[in-house]
Tab-separated table of C-alpha atoms and ligand atoms in Angstrom:
chain	number	residue	atom	x	y	z
A	27	MET	CA	-3.900	13.308	-6.925
A	28	SER	CA	-5.298	15.056	-4.514
A	29	THR	CA	-3.330	18.246	-3.108
A	30	ARG	CA	-2.628	19.108	0.906
A	31	GLU	CA	-0.231	21.039	2.514
A	32	ARG	CA	0.460	18.930	5.779
A	33	LEU	CA	1.065	14.460	5.257
A	34	ARG	CA	-1.431	13.130	7.411
A	35	ILE	CA	-0.588	9.121	8.774
A	36	ALA	CA	-2.076	6.459	9.914
A	37	VAL	CA	-1.764	3.884	12.924
A	38	GLN	CA	-4.107	2.530	15.124
A	39	LYS	CA	-5.921	3.463	17.161
A	40	SER	CA	-5.827	0.808	19.688
A	41	GLY	CA	-4.564	-2.682	19.200
A	42	ARG	CA	-0.511	-4.639	18.664
A	43	LEU	CA	0.063	-1.394	16.849
A	44	ALA	CA	-1.064	1.505	18.111
A	45	GLU	CA	1.062	1.943	20.980
A	46	PRO	CA	4.816	1.283	19.084
A	47	SER	CA	3.527	2.770	15.749
A	48	ARG	CA	3.453	6.000	18.788
A	49	ASP	CA	6.660	5.671	20.221
A	50	LEU	CA	7.585	5.695	16.791
A	51	LEU	CA	7.150	8.895	15.110
A	52	ALA	CA	7.217	10.332	18.623
A	53	ARG	CA	10.684	9.505	18.920
A	54	CYS	CA	11.576	10.710	15.297
A	55	GLY	CA	10.308	14.039	16.691
A	56	LEU	CA	6.603	13.666	16.241
A	57	LYS	CA	4.817	16.017	18.231
A	58	PHE	CA	1.241	16.164	18.213
A	59	ARG	CA	-2.452	17.655	19.466
A	60	GLN	CA	-4.733	14.720	20.832
A	61	SER	CA	-8.486	16.037	19.626
A	62	ARG	CA	-11.194	15.597	21.202
A	63	ASP	CA	-12.315	13.093	19.793
A	64	LYS	CA	-9.260	11.192	19.686
A	65	LEU	CA	-9.073	10.029	16.228
A	66	PHE	CA	-7.132	13.077	13.884
A	67	CYS	CA	-4.226	14.548	16.413
A	68	PHE	CA	-2.747	17.534	14.922
A	69	GLY	CA	1.699	17.554	14.143
A	70	GLU	CA	2.777	20.317	16.555
A	71	SER	CA	6.576	20.212	15.780
A	72	LEU	CA	6.293	19.510	11.616
A	73	ALA	CA	2.744	19.363	9.941
A	74	VAL	CA	2.084	15.879	9.810
A	75	ASP	CA	-1.120	15.515	11.313
A	76	LEU	CA	-2.208	11.326	12.564
A	77	LEU	CA	-5.041	9.620	12.140
A	78	LEU	CA	-6.358	6.944	14.843
A	79	VAL	CA	-8.190	4.183	13.093
A	80	ARG	CA	-8.765	0.757	12.600
A	81	ASP	CA	-5.508	-0.930	11.136
A	82	ASP	CA	-8.266	-3.548	8.933
A	83	ASP	CA	-9.116	0.242	7.191
A	84	ILE	CA	-5.353	1.716	6.540
A	85	PRO	CA	-5.251	0.261	3.389
A	86	GLY	CA	-8.723	2.150	1.952
A	87	LEU	CA	-7.354	4.842	3.754
A	88	LEU	CA	-4.288	4.473	1.073
A	89	ALA	CA	-5.670	4.273	-1.514
A	90	SER	CA	-8.289	6.873	-1.602
A	91	GLY	CA	-5.854	9.695	-0.794
A	92	VAL	CA	-7.343	10.027	2.461
A	93	CYS	CA	-3.816	9.798	4.470
A	94	ASP	CA	-0.527	9.816	2.822
A	95	LEU	CA	0.785	7.180	5.246
A	96	GLY	CA	-0.299	4.369	7.079
A	97	VAL	CA	1.850	2.039	9.835
A	98	VAL	CA	0.818	-1.390	9.236
A	99	GLY	CA	0.501	-5.018	9.490
A	100	ARG	CA	2.363	-6.752	6.054
A	101	ASN	CA	-0.393	-8.954	6.517
A	102	VAL	CA	-3.654	-6.749	6.273
A	103	LEU	CA	-2.089	-4.569	3.565
A	104	THR	CA	-1.307	-8.041	1.214
A	105	GLU	CA	-4.998	-8.985	2.134
A	106	ASP	CA	-6.529	-6.058	1.054
A	107	ALA	CA	-3.944	-6.060	-2.239
A	108	LEU	CA	-5.079	-9.653	-3.228
A	109	GLY	CA	-8.643	-8.590	-2.978
A	110	ARG	CA	-7.379	-6.042	-5.830
A	111	ASP	CA	-6.266	-9.206	-8.419
A	112	GLY	CA	-2.570	-8.510	-6.378
A	113	ALA	CA	-1.601	-5.514	-7.912
A	114	THR	CA	-1.256	-4.081	-4.523
A	115	PRO	CA	-1.584	0.197	-5.046
A	116	PHE	CA	0.593	0.538	-1.849
A	117	ARG	CA	4.587	1.359	-1.705
A	118	THR	CA	6.649	0.005	1.144
A	119	TRP	CA	8.523	2.433	2.567
A	120	ARG	CA	10.299	0.786	5.561
A	121	THR	CA	9.872	-3.167	7.264
A	122	LEU	CA	9.920	-0.988	11.438
A	123	GLY	CA	11.477	-3.741	13.474
A	124	PHE	CA	8.115	-4.085	15.757
A	125	GLY	CA	4.427	-5.883	15.346
A	126	GLY	CA	5.853	-9.315	14.804
A	127	CYS	CA	2.941	-12.022	14.189
A	128	ARG	CA	1.894	-15.077	11.780
A	129	LEU	CA	-1.019	-16.379	10.362
A	130	SER	CA	-1.292	-19.551	11.191
A	131	ILE	CA	-4.201	-22.140	11.097
A	132	ALA	CA	-5.253	-23.253	14.206
A	133	LEU	CA	-7.185	-26.597	15.817
A	134	PRO	CA	-9.013	-27.675	18.433
A	135	GLN	CA	-6.070	-29.217	20.950
A	136	ASP	CA	-8.128	-31.811	20.807
A	137	VAL	CA	-7.987	-32.493	16.982
A	138	PRO	CA	-5.054	-34.534	16.273
A	139	TRP	CA	-2.916	-32.380	12.807
A	140	THR	CA	-1.842	-34.713	10.380
A	141	GLY	CA	-1.273	-31.918	8.038
A	142	PRO	CA	-3.526	-29.641	5.433
A	143	ARG	CA	-4.894	-31.578	3.777
A	144	GLN	CA	-7.965	-32.870	6.707
A	145	LEU	CA	-8.759	-29.617	5.871
A	146	ALA	CA	-10.779	-30.300	3.413
A	147	GLY	CA	-14.654	-29.956	3.641
A	148	GLN	CA	-14.235	-28.273	6.475
A	149	ARG	CA	-15.068	-24.866	8.175
A	150	ILE	CA	-12.875	-22.373	8.651
A	151	ALA	CA	-13.174	-18.890	10.256
A	152	THR	CA	-10.648	-15.962	9.657
A	153	SER	CA	-9.825	-12.231	8.857
A	154	TYR	CA	-8.106	-12.703	5.619
A	155	PRO	CA	-10.135	-14.730	3.020
A	156	HIS	CA	-8.089	-13.706	-0.286
A	157	LEU	CA	-4.546	-14.675	2.756
A	158	LEU	CA	-6.528	-17.464	3.436
A	159	GLY	CA	-8.267	-18.813	0.387
A	160	ASP	CA	-4.811	-18.126	-1.543
A	161	TRP	CA	-3.362	-20.599	0.866
A	162	LEU	CA	-5.675	-23.219	-0.057
A	163	ARG	CA	-5.198	-23.554	-3.705
A	164	ARG	CA	-2.071	-23.369	-3.124
A	165	GLU	CA	-2.144	-26.443	-0.987
A	166	GLY	CA	-5.082	-27.800	-3.460
A	167	VAL	CA	-7.751	-28.241	-0.447
A	168	ALA	CA	-11.184	-27.522	-1.045
A	169	ALA	CA	-12.289	-25.799	2.518
A	170	THR	CA	-15.273	-23.341	2.761
A	171	VAL	CA	-14.109	-20.511	4.267
A	172	VAL	CA	-15.615	-18.777	6.811
A	173	THR	CA	-15.142	-14.398	7.080
A	174	LEU	CA	-15.294	-12.977	9.716
A	175	SER	CA	-14.776	-9.086	10.807
A	176	GLY	CA	-13.260	-10.269	14.868
A	177	SER	CA	-13.664	-12.845	17.567
A	178	VAL	CA	-12.405	-15.182	15.162
A	179	GLU	CA	-11.134	-17.192	17.628
A	180	ILE	CA	-14.410	-18.094	20.010
A	181	ALA	CA	-15.979	-19.522	15.943
A	182	PRO	CA	-14.860	-24.226	16.996
A	183	ARG	CA	-16.087	-23.112	20.641
A	184	LEU	CA	-19.333	-21.230	19.529
A	185	GLY	CA	-19.941	-24.649	16.434
A	186	THR	CA	-18.963	-22.045	14.011
A	187	ALA	CA	-16.579	-23.680	12.216
A	188	ASP	CA	-14.862	-26.404	12.438
A	189	ALA	CA	-11.030	-24.829	12.485
A	190	ILE	CA	-9.432	-21.392	12.663
A	191	CYS	CA	-6.627	-18.989	10.408
A	192	ASP	CA	-5.669	-15.556	12.285
A	193	LEU	CA	-2.518	-14.477	13.790
A	194	VAL	CA	-1.201	-15.382	15.957
A	195	SER	CA	1.948	-13.462	17.975
A	196	SER	CA	2.658	-14.871	21.532
A	197	GLY	CA	0.307	-17.318	21.499
A	198	ALA	CA	-2.350	-16.283	24.276
A	199	THR	CA	-4.882	-15.504	22.030
A	200	LEU	CA	-5.354	-19.134	20.936
A	201	ALA	CA	-3.996	-21.266	24.587
A	202	ALA	CA	-6.323	-18.739	25.975
A	203	ASN	CA	-9.460	-20.563	23.418
A	204	GLN	CA	-7.322	-23.772	23.772
A	205	LEU	CA	-6.781	-23.796	19.924
A	206	GLN	CA	-3.935	-25.133	18.792
A	207	GLU	CA	-1.605	-23.663	16.064
A	208	THR	CA	-0.815	-25.122	13.138
A	209	ALA	CA	0.710	-24.533	9.612
A	210	VAL	CA	1.683	-20.608	9.603
A	211	LEU	CA	-0.117	-19.483	6.225
A	212	PHE	CA	2.566	-16.166	6.311
A	213	GLU	CA	4.728	-14.111	8.527
A	214	SER	CA	4.160	-10.313	9.203
A	215	GLU	CA	5.209	-7.076	10.950
A	216	ALA	CA	5.018	-3.806	10.528
A	217	VAL	CA	5.835	-0.960	7.920
A	218	LEU	CA	5.365	2.385	6.582
A	219	ALA	CA	3.342	1.940	3.282
A	220	GLY	CA	1.912	5.047	1.347
A	221	ALA	CA	0.259	5.317	-2.058
A	222	ALA	CA	2.204	3.299	-4.951
A	223	THR	CA	2.911	7.001	-6.577
A	224	ALA	CA	4.848	9.493	-3.420
A	225	PRO	CA	3.235	12.600	-2.854
A	226	VAL	CA	4.610	15.669	-5.094
A	227	ASP	CA	3.555	18.853	-3.772
A	228	GLU	CA	5.233	20.181	0.876
A	229	ARG	CA	3.756	16.673	1.715
A	230	GLY	CA	6.981	14.429	-0.701
A	231	ASP	CA	9.270	17.015	0.795
A	232	LEU	CA	8.009	16.315	4.456
A	233	LEU	CA	7.966	12.642	3.755
A	234	GLN	CA	11.782	12.250	2.877
A	235	LEU	CA	12.834	13.429	5.680
A	236	LEU	CA	10.681	11.241	7.434
A	237	LEU	CA	11.793	9.015	6.289
A	238	ARG	CA	15.030	10.433	6.574
A	239	ARG	CA	14.338	10.901	11.195
A	240	LEU	CA	13.295	7.623	10.675
A	241	ASP	CA	16.489	5.840	9.482
A	242	GLY	CA	17.992	7.272	11.737
A	243	VAL	CA	15.929	6.244	15.341
A	244	LEU	CA	15.957	2.598	13.370
A	245	THR	CA	19.372	2.967	12.830
A	246	VAL	CA	20.513	3.959	16.622
A	247	ARG	CA	17.908	1.462	18.021
A	248	GLU	CA	20.102	-1.473	17.181
A	249	SER	CA	23.442	0.646	17.684
A	250	ARG	CA	25.524	1.398	20.605
A	251	LEU	CA	29.076	3.969	21.436
A	252	LEU	CA	31.632	1.712	22.164
A	253	MET	CA	35.051	4.194	23.933
A	254	LEU	CA	37.408	2.242	25.615
A	255	GLN	CA	41.677	3.001	25.328
A	256	ALA	CA	44.176	0.496	23.762
A	257	PRO	CA	47.610	-0.488	23.501
A	258	ARG	CA	48.399	1.737	20.649
A	259	SER	CA	50.382	-2.529	19.717
A	260	ALA	CA	47.387	-3.988	20.733
A	261	LEU	CA	45.614	-1.538	18.358
A	262	SER	CA	44.491	-3.571	15.106
A	263	ILE	CA	43.879	-6.454	16.854
A	264	ILE	CA	41.252	-4.486	19.046
A	265	ALA	CA	40.243	-2.414	16.212
A	266	ASN	CA	38.883	-6.644	14.288
A	267	LEU	CA	37.350	-7.532	17.427
A	268	LEU	CA	34.983	-5.130	17.194
A	269	PRO	CA	31.457	-5.833	16.953
A	270	GLY	CA	29.482	-4.869	13.875
A	271	CYS	CA	31.659	-1.723	13.299
A	272	ALA	CA	34.247	-1.027	10.191
A	273	SER	CA	35.961	2.347	11.535
A	274	PRO	CA	36.281	3.298	15.079
A	275	THR	CA	37.430	6.603	14.987
A	276	VAL	CA	41.111	6.947	17.187
A	277	THR	CA	42.541	9.247	19.247
A	278	SER	CA	46.079	9.498	21.694
A	279	ILE	CA	45.965	10.048	24.899
A	280	GLU	CA	47.172	13.643	26.552
A	281	GLY	CA	50.380	12.298	29.024
A	282	SER	CA	50.080	8.557	27.842
A	283	PRO	CA	51.467	8.046	24.888
A	284	ASP	CA	51.076	4.431	24.548
A	285	TYR	CA	47.389	3.974	24.844
A	286	VAL	CA	45.517	5.498	22.280
A	287	ALA	CA	40.846	6.176	22.823
A	288	LEU	CA	38.848	4.550	20.037
A	289	HIS	CA	35.031	5.469	19.443
A	290	ALA	CA	32.999	3.072	17.686
A	291	VAL	CA	30.058	3.023	16.745
A	292	CYS	CA	28.650	-0.884	16.885
A	293	ASN	CA	25.741	-2.030	14.924
A	294	GLY	CA	24.073	-4.823	16.712
A	295	ASN	CA	24.428	-5.327	21.088
A	296	VAL	CA	28.113	-5.320	22.364
A	297	SER	CA	28.017	-8.916	24.109
A	298	TRP	CA	30.460	-9.770	28.208
A	299	GLN	CA	32.179	-11.968	25.898
A	300	ASP	CA	32.535	-8.912	22.883
A	301	LEU	CA	34.275	-6.449	26.032
A	302	GLU	CA	36.053	-9.637	28.093
A	303	ALA	CA	37.769	-10.605	24.150
A	304	MET	CA	39.238	-7.645	23.665
A	305	ARG	CA	39.789	-6.282	27.720
A	306	LEU	CA	41.998	-9.878	27.268
A	307	ALA	CA	43.752	-8.408	23.933
A	308	GLY	CA	44.715	-5.102	26.504
A	309	ALA	CA	41.969	-2.682	25.760
A	310	ARG	CA	40.787	-0.897	29.112
A	311	SER	CA	38.455	1.798	30.500
A	312	MET	CA	35.568	-0.205	27.964
A	313	LEU	CA	32.143	1.943	28.320
A	314	VAL	CA	29.028	0.703	26.227
A	315	LEU	CA	26.522	3.518	25.673
A	316	PRO	CA	23.667	3.647	23.912
A	317	VAL	CA	22.738	6.416	20.582
A	318	GLU	CA	20.071	8.337	20.939
A	319	LYS	CA	19.987	9.504	17.064
A	320	LEU	CA	22.140	9.008	14.523
A	321	LEU	CA	21.949	11.278	10.605
A	322	ALA	CA	24.323	9.814	8.289
B	23	PRP	C1	-4.122	-10.038	16.270
B	23	PRP	C2	-5.291	-11.389	16.393
B	23	PRP	C3	-5.705	-12.074	17.531
B	23	PRP	C4	-4.361	-11.521	18.287
B	23	PRP	C5	-3.118	-12.898	18.756
B	23	PRP	O1	-5.030	-9.289	17.026
B	23	PRP	O2	-6.786	-11.281	15.901
B	23	PRP	O3	-6.646	-11.297	19.132
B	23	PRP	O4	-4.162	-10.583	17.534
B	23	PRP	O5	-1.777	-11.919	19.433
B	23	PRP	P1	-0.997	-13.103	20.489
B	23	PRP	O6	-1.371	-13.894	19.688
B	23	PRP	O7	-0.304	-12.486	21.376
B	23	PRP	O8	-2.264	-13.606	21.739
B	23	PRP	P2	-4.530	-7.801	16.312
B	23	PRP	O9	-3.765	-6.726	17.022
B	23	PRP	O10	-4.094	-7.592	15.081
B	23	PRP	O11	-6.674	-7.016	16.173
B	23	PRP	P3	-7.560	-7.455	15.369
B	23	PRP	O12	-7.768	-8.469	14.874
B	23	PRP	O13	-8.316	-6.248	16.232
B	23	PRP	O14	-6.810	-6.190	14.284
B	24	ZN	ZN1	-7.169	-5.862	12.185
């Protein structure tokens, strides 16, 4: 295995995952100087550099050790692994909570869908031949897989395929091409992946540091700090009404012996209904704040 002092992360250069990937790394405190060719970004705050690439190239960059980590859709990793007889050379470190999409079969809107069997003998265009082939085998359907590297959605109009198998996120691409989504083959989202074996040199420490920060960022994204005042007598009732929070901090309020101040980090949003229920139980001066950083 190669040794390097700096950790290298591959992210999509442009596309659905590009911006959220960069945002997430920025929130982990990574700052980059973008090089002139805009393919390599030197990390200024930590010894962590970025490589901006096509998402489909990320599995290869990980497998060859050119990059240590990649932010990529699970669909791309699984497609690559199936191409290697399913022996996955990757490890998924974290699921990132963005880039949700599904790999689906789509047909022209004027063709009625009766089920997978109708695909028998048809040509299906896709950039995911292994995931599609795997699904067809499981369904027991013999169809012709037409592998295309891009612009799959226009194949039916060009007459080069009868159906397509492509990623669907908002559905806008299908609608714009008069296609309807039918069967869903695979659900996907963005993950942080790396080679199956983690680097053991300086990069291993950087990886652990990054994972710790990432956990903080991923947790706080869903967290709110709730502050309120509660009658001492209603404390246990109100504590039970706290959404997604086990152990609030309770402190006394100077000059107000019957009331206590309570603050708690809640997992998930705190709704108006939650606040109203606590108010009915006697809570007052309620504040809900976003959490910026959290280090466990
Ligand atoms: C996918 C897919 C469609 C689009 C669907 O491309 O190939 O073009 O997203 O999204 P929509 O349902 O919101 O319109 P992807 O972002 O993976 O880019 P790539 O195919 O160039 O890798
Ligand atoms: Zn792609």
